[in-house]
Amino acid sequence: MMGRGETVMKYLLLVYHNEESFGQMSEATRKSMLAESIQLCHQLHDKGQYVHASPLQPVATATVVRTRDGKRSVTDGPFIETREQLAGYFLIDATNVDEAIDIAGRIPGARIGAVEVRPLREISGLPGE
């Protein structure tokens, strides 16, 4: 559990990897990586650090919405073509960026792609506060 009196921040760990390469891995490997991610979520939960996590549907299912001068445009597909796509995320509580980086390094996706560590900005006035 997180210690009392420790300052806790939320961090979003964005998991990127090459969707096509991931799809070419054996089903057993993909299932093993998912099981490892779920196990990590349980470990984080036991320490009071788990907030939420989820893989994302393939990038082909994405829809991009832009509003310019009051007009909305909707485009199917990813925002931009890149070598690696956003594959999922972990939302965690950590006492500092070093702890968040340590957790990011334990995410299986870090072995086949990259995990971006981003602290969340605290703002007031949101629902549930």
Coordinates of N, CA and C in Angstrom, one line a residue:
M1 N 0.8 -1.2 0.0 CA 0.0 0.0 0.0 C 0.9 1.2 0.0
M2 N 0.4 2.3 -0.6 CA 1.1 3.6 -0.6 C 1.1 4.0 0.9
G3 N 2.3 4.6 1.2 CA 2.5 5.1 2.6 C 1.7 6.3 2.9
R4 N 1.3 6.5 4.1 CA 0.5 7.7 4.5 C 1.5 8.9 4.5
G5 N 0.9 10.0 4.1 CA 1.7 11.2 4.0 C 2.5 11.4 2.8
E6 N 2.6 10.3 1.9 CA 3.3 10.4 0.7 C 2.4 11.2 -0.3
T7 N 3.1 12.0 -1.1 CA 2.4 12.7 -2.2 C 2.2 11.7 -3.3
V8 N 1.0 11.6 -3.8 CA 0.7 10.6 -4.9 C 0.3 11.4 -6.1
M9 N 0.8 11.1 -7.2 CA 0.4 11.7 -8.5 C -0.2 10.5 -9.4
K10 N -1.0 10.9 -10.3 CA -1.5 9.9 -11.3 C -0.6 10.1 -12.5
Y11 N -0.2 8.9 -13.1 CA 0.6 8.9 -14.3 C -0.2 8.0 -15.3
L12 N -0.2 8.4 -16.5 CA -0.7 7.7 -17.6 C 0.5 7.0 -18.4
L13 N 0.5 5.7 -18.4 CA 1.5 5.0 -19.1 C 0.9 4.5 -20.5
L14 N 1.4 5.2 -21.5 CA 0.8 4.9 -22.9 C 1.7 3.9 -23.6
V15 N 1.1 2.8 -23.9 CA 1.8 1.6 -24.5 C 1.7 1.7 -26.0
Y16 N 2.9 1.8 -26.7 CA 3.0 1.9 -28.2 C 3.7 0.6 -28.7
H17 N 3.2 0.0 -29.7 CA 4.0 -1.0 -30.4 C 3.5 -1.1 -31.9
N18 N 4.2 -1.8 -32.7 CA 3.8 -2.0 -34.1 C 2.7 -3.1 -34.1
E19 N 1.5 -2.6 -34.5 CA 0.3 -3.5 -34.5 C 0.5 -4.6 -35.4
E20 N 1.1 -4.4 -36.6 CA 1.3 -5.5 -37.6 C 2.2 -6.5 -37.1
S21 N 3.3 -6.1 -36.5 CA 4.3 -7.1 -35.9 C 3.7 -7.9 -34.8
F22 N 2.9 -7.2 -33.9 CA 2.2 -7.8 -32.8 C 1.3 -8.9 -33.3
G23 N 0.5 -8.6 -34.4 CA -0.4 -9.5 -35.0 C 0.3 -10.7 -35.6
Q24 N 1.5 -10.6 -35.9 CA 2.3 -11.8 -36.5 C 2.9 -12.7 -35.4
M25 N 2.8 -12.2 -34.2 CA 3.3 -13.1 -33.1 C 2.4 -14.2 -32.9
S26 N 2.9 -15.3 -32.3 CA 2.0 -16.5 -32.1 C 0.9 -16.1 -31.1
E27 N -0.2 -16.8 -31.2 CA -1.4 -16.5 -30.3 C -0.9 -16.8 -28.9
A28 N -0.1 -17.8 -28.7 CA 0.4 -18.1 -27.3 C 1.2 -16.9 -26.7
T29 N 2.0 -16.3 -27.6 CA 2.8 -15.2 -27.1 C 1.9 -14.0 -26.7
R30 N 1.0 -13.7 -27.6 CA 0.0 -12.6 -27.3 C -0.7 -12.9 -26.0
K31 N -1.2 -14.1 -25.9 CA -2.0 -14.4 -24.6 C -1.1 -14.3 -23.4
S32 N 0.2 -14.7 -23.5 CA 1.1 -14.7 -22.4 C 1.4 -13.2 -22.0
M33 N 1.5 -12.3 -23.0 CA 1.7 -10.9 -22.7 C 0.5 -10.3 -22.0
L34 N -0.7 -10.7 -22.5 CA -1.9 -10.2 -21.9 C -2.0 -10.7 -20.4
A35 N -1.7 -12.0 -20.2 CA -1.8 -12.5 -18.8 C -0.7 -11.8 -17.9
E36 N 0.4 -11.5 -18.5 CA 1.4 -10.8 -17.7 C 1.0 -9.4 -17.4
S37 N 0.3 -8.7 -18.3 CA -0.2 -7.4 -18.0 C -1.3 -7.4 -17.0
I38 N -2.2 -8.4 -17.0 CA -3.2 -8.6 -16.0 C -2.6 -8.8 -14.6
Q39 N -1.6 -9.6 -14.6 CA -0.9 -9.9 -13.3 C -0.3 -8.6 -12.8
L40 N 0.3 -7.8 -13.6 CA 0.9 -6.5 -13.2 C -0.2 -5.7 -12.6
C41 N -1.4 -5.6 -13.2 CA -2.5 -4.8 -12.7 C -2.9 -5.3 -11.3
H42 N -2.9 -6.6 -11.1 CA -3.2 -7.1 -9.7 C -2.1 -6.8 -8.7
Q43 N -0.8 -6.8 -9.1 CA 0.3 -6.4 -8.3 C 0.1 -4.9 -7.9
L44 N -0.2 -4.1 -8.9 CA -0.3 -2.7 -8.6 C -1.6 -2.4 -7.7
H45 N -2.6 -3.2 -7.9 CA -3.8 -3.1 -7.1 C -3.5 -3.4 -5.6
D46 N -2.7 -4.5 -5.4 CA -2.4 -4.9 -4.1 C -1.6 -3.8 -3.4
K47 N -0.8 -3.0 -4.1 CA 0.0 -1.9 -3.5 C -0.8 -0.5 -3.5
G48 N -2.1 -0.5 -3.9 CA -2.8 0.7 -4.0 C -2.4 1.6 -5.1
Q49 N -1.8 1.1 -6.2 CA -1.4 2.0 -7.2 C -2.2 1.8 -8.5
Y50 N -3.0 0.8 -8.6 CA -3.8 0.6 -9.8 C -5.0 1.5 -9.8
V51 N -5.2 2.2 -11.0 CA -6.4 3.0 -11.2 C -7.2 2.4 -12.3
H52 N -6.6 2.2 -13.5 CA -7.3 1.5 -14.6 C -6.3 1.2 -15.6
A53 N -6.6 0.2 -16.5 CA -5.8 -0.2 -17.6 C -6.7 -0.9 -18.6
S54 N -6.2 -0.8 -19.9 CA -7.0 -1.5 -20.9 C -6.2 -1.5 -22.2
P55 N -6.2 -2.6 -23.0 CA -5.7 -2.5 -24.3 C -6.7 -1.8 -25.2
L56 N -6.3 -1.3 -26.3 CA -7.2 -0.7 -27.3 C -7.5 -1.6 -28.4
Q57 N -8.6 -1.3 -29.1 CA -9.0 -2.0 -30.3 C -7.9 -1.6 -31.4
P58 N -7.8 -2.3 -32.5 CA -6.8 -2.0 -33.5 C -7.0 -0.5 -34.0
V59 N -5.9 0.1 -34.5 CA -6.0 1.5 -34.9 C -6.9 1.7 -36.1
A60 N -7.2 0.6 -36.8 CA -8.2 0.7 -37.9 C -9.6 1.1 -37.4
T61 N -9.9 0.8 -36.2 CA -11.2 1.1 -35.6 C -11.3 2.6 -35.1
A62 N -10.2 3.3 -35.2 CA -10.1 4.7 -34.7 C -11.0 5.7 -35.5
T63 N -11.5 6.7 -34.9 CA -12.1 7.8 -35.5 C -11.5 9.1 -35.0
V64 N -11.1 10.0 -35.9 CA -10.5 11.2 -35.5 C -11.6 12.3 -35.7
V65 N -11.7 13.1 -34.7 CA -12.7 14.2 -34.7 C -11.9 15.5 -34.6
R66 N -12.2 16.5 -35.5 CA -11.6 17.8 -35.4 C -12.7 18.8 -35.5
T67 N -12.6 19.9 -34.8 CA -13.6 21.0 -34.9 C -12.8 22.3 -35.2
R68 N -13.1 22.9 -36.3 CA -12.4 24.1 -36.8 C -13.5 25.1 -37.2
D69 N -13.4 26.3 -36.6 CA -14.3 27.3 -36.9 C -15.8 26.9 -36.8
G70 N -16.0 26.1 -35.7 CA -17.4 25.6 -35.5 C -17.8 24.4 -36.3
K71 N -17.0 24.0 -37.2 CA -17.4 22.8 -38.1 C -16.6 21.6 -37.7
R72 N -17.4 20.5 -37.6 CA -16.7 19.2 -37.2 C -16.4 18.4 -38.4
S73 N -15.3 17.8 -38.4 CA -14.9 16.8 -39.4 C -14.6 15.5 -38.7
V74 N -15.0 14.4 -39.3 CA -14.8 13.1 -38.7 C -14.1 12.3 -39.8
T75 N -13.0 11.6 -39.4 CA -12.2 10.8 -40.3 C -12.0 9.4 -39.7
D76 N -12.3 8.4 -40.5 CA -12.1 7.1 -40.0 C -10.6 6.7 -40.1
G77 N -10.1 5.9 -39.2 CA -8.7 5.5 -39.2 C -7.9 6.3 -38.3
P78 N -6.6 6.0 -38.2 CA -5.7 6.6 -37.3 C -5.4 8.1 -37.6
F79 N -5.0 8.8 -36.7 CA -4.6 10.3 -36.8 C -3.5 10.4 -37.9
I80 N -2.4 9.7 -37.7 CA -1.3 9.7 -38.6 C -0.8 8.3 -38.8
E81 N -0.1 8.1 -39.9 CA 0.5 6.8 -40.1 C 1.9 6.8 -39.4
T82 N 2.1 5.9 -38.5 CA 3.4 5.8 -37.8 C 3.8 4.4 -37.7
R83 N 5.0 4.2 -37.3 CA 5.6 2.8 -37.2 C 5.0 2.1 -36.0
E84 N 4.7 2.8 -35.0 CA 4.1 2.3 -33.8 C 2.8 2.9 -33.5
Q85 N 1.8 2.2 -33.0 CA 0.5 2.7 -32.7 C 0.2 2.6 -31.2
L86 N -0.7 3.5 -30.7 CA -1.1 3.4 -29.4 C -1.9 2.1 -29.2
A87 N -1.4 1.2 -28.3 CA -2.0 -0.1 -28.1 C -2.8 -0.2 -26.9
G88 N -2.6 0.6 -25.9 CA -3.2 0.5 -24.6 C -2.7 1.5 -23.6
Y89 N -3.2 1.4 -22.4 CA -2.7 2.3 -21.3 C -2.8 1.7 -20.0
F90 N -2.1 2.2 -19.0 CA -2.2 2.0 -17.6 C -2.4 3.3 -17.0
L91 N -3.3 3.5 -16.1 CA -3.5 4.7 -15.3 C -3.1 4.3 -13.9
I92 N -2.1 4.9 -13.3 CA -1.5 4.4 -12.0 C -1.4 5.6 -11.1
D93 N -1.2 5.3 -9.8 CA -0.8 6.2 -8.8 C 0.7 5.9 -8.5
A94 N 1.5 6.9 -8.4 CA 2.9 6.7 -8.0 C 3.4 7.9 -7.2
T95 N 4.4 7.7 -6.4 CA 4.9 8.8 -5.6 C 5.8 9.8 -6.3
N96 N 6.4 9.3 -7.4 CA 7.2 10.2 -8.2 C 7.4 9.5 -9.6
V97 N 8.1 10.3 -10.5 CA 8.3 9.8 -11.9 C 9.2 8.6 -11.9
D98 N 10.1 8.5 -11.0 CA 11.0 7.3 -11.0 C 10.2 6.0 -10.7
E99 N 9.3 6.1 -9.8 CA 8.4 4.9 -9.5 C 7.5 4.6 -10.7
A100 N 7.0 5.6 -11.4 CA 6.2 5.4 -12.6 C 7.0 4.8 -13.7
I101 N 8.3 5.2 -13.9 CA 9.1 4.7 -14.9 C 9.4 3.2 -14.6
D102 N 9.6 2.9 -13.3 CA 9.9 1.5 -12.9 C 8.7 0.6 -13.3
I103 N 7.5 1.1 -13.0 CA 6.3 0.3 -13.4 C 6.2 0.2 -14.9
A104 N 6.5 1.3 -15.6 CA 6.4 1.3 -17.1 C 7.3 0.2 -17.7
G105 N 8.5 0.0 -17.1 CA 9.4 -1.0 -17.5 C 9.0 -2.4 -17.3
R106 N 8.0 -2.6 -16.5 CA 7.4 -3.9 -16.2 C 6.3 -4.3 -17.1
I107 N 5.8 -3.3 -17.9 CA 4.7 -3.6 -18.9 C 5.3 -4.4 -20.0
P108 N 4.7 -5.5 -20.4 CA 5.2 -6.4 -21.5 C 5.4 -5.6 -22.8
G109 N 4.5 -4.6 -23.1 CA 4.6 -3.9 -24.3 C 5.9 -3.1 -24.4
A110 N 6.6 -2.8 -23.3 CA 7.8 -2.1 -23.3 C 8.9 -2.9 -24.0
R111 N 8.7 -4.3 -24.0 CA 9.7 -5.2 -24.6 C 9.6 -5.2 -26.1
I112 N 8.4 -4.8 -26.7 CA 8.3 -4.9 -28.1 C 8.0 -3.5 -28.7
G113 N 7.9 -2.5 -27.9 CA 7.6 -1.1 -28.4 C 8.2 -0.1 -27.4
A114 N 7.3 0.8 -26.9 CA 7.7 1.8 -26.0 C 6.5 2.1 -25.1
V115 N 6.8 2.6 -23.9 CA 5.8 3.1 -23.0 C 6.1 4.5 -22.6
E116 N 5.2 5.4 -23.0 CA 5.4 6.8 -22.7 C 4.8 7.1 -21.3
V117 N 5.5 7.7 -20.4 CA 5.1 8.0 -19.0 C 4.7 9.5 -19.0
R118 N 3.4 9.8 -18.7 CA 2.9 11.2 -18.6 C 2.2 11.4 -17.3
P119 N 2.7 12.4 -16.6 CA 1.9 12.8 -15.4 C 0.7 13.5 -15.7
L120 N -0.4 13.3 -15.0 CA -1.7 13.9 -15.2 C -1.6 15.3 -14.5
R121 N -2.3 16.3 -15.2 CA -2.4 17.6 -14.5 C -3.6 17.5 -13.6
E122 N -3.5 18.1 -12.4 CA -4.6 18.1 -11.5 C -5.4 19.4 -11.8
I123 N -6.7 19.3 -12.0 CA -7.5 20.5 -12.2 C -8.7 20.3 -11.3
S124 N -9.3 21.4 -10.9 CA -10.5 21.3 -10.1 C -11.7 21.5 -10.9
G125 N -12.9 21.1 -10.4 CA -14.2 21.3 -11.0 C -14.6 20.1 -11.9
L126 N -13.9 19.0 -11.9 CA -14.3 17.9 -12.6 C -15.4 17.1 -11.8
P127 N -16.2 16.3 -12.5 CA -17.2 15.5 -11.8 C -16.5 14.5 -10.8
G128 N -17.2 14.3 -9.7 CA -16.7 13.3 -8.7 C -15.6 13.8 -7.8
E129 N -15.3 15.1 -7.8 CA -14.4 15.7 -6.9 C -15.0 16.4 -5.8

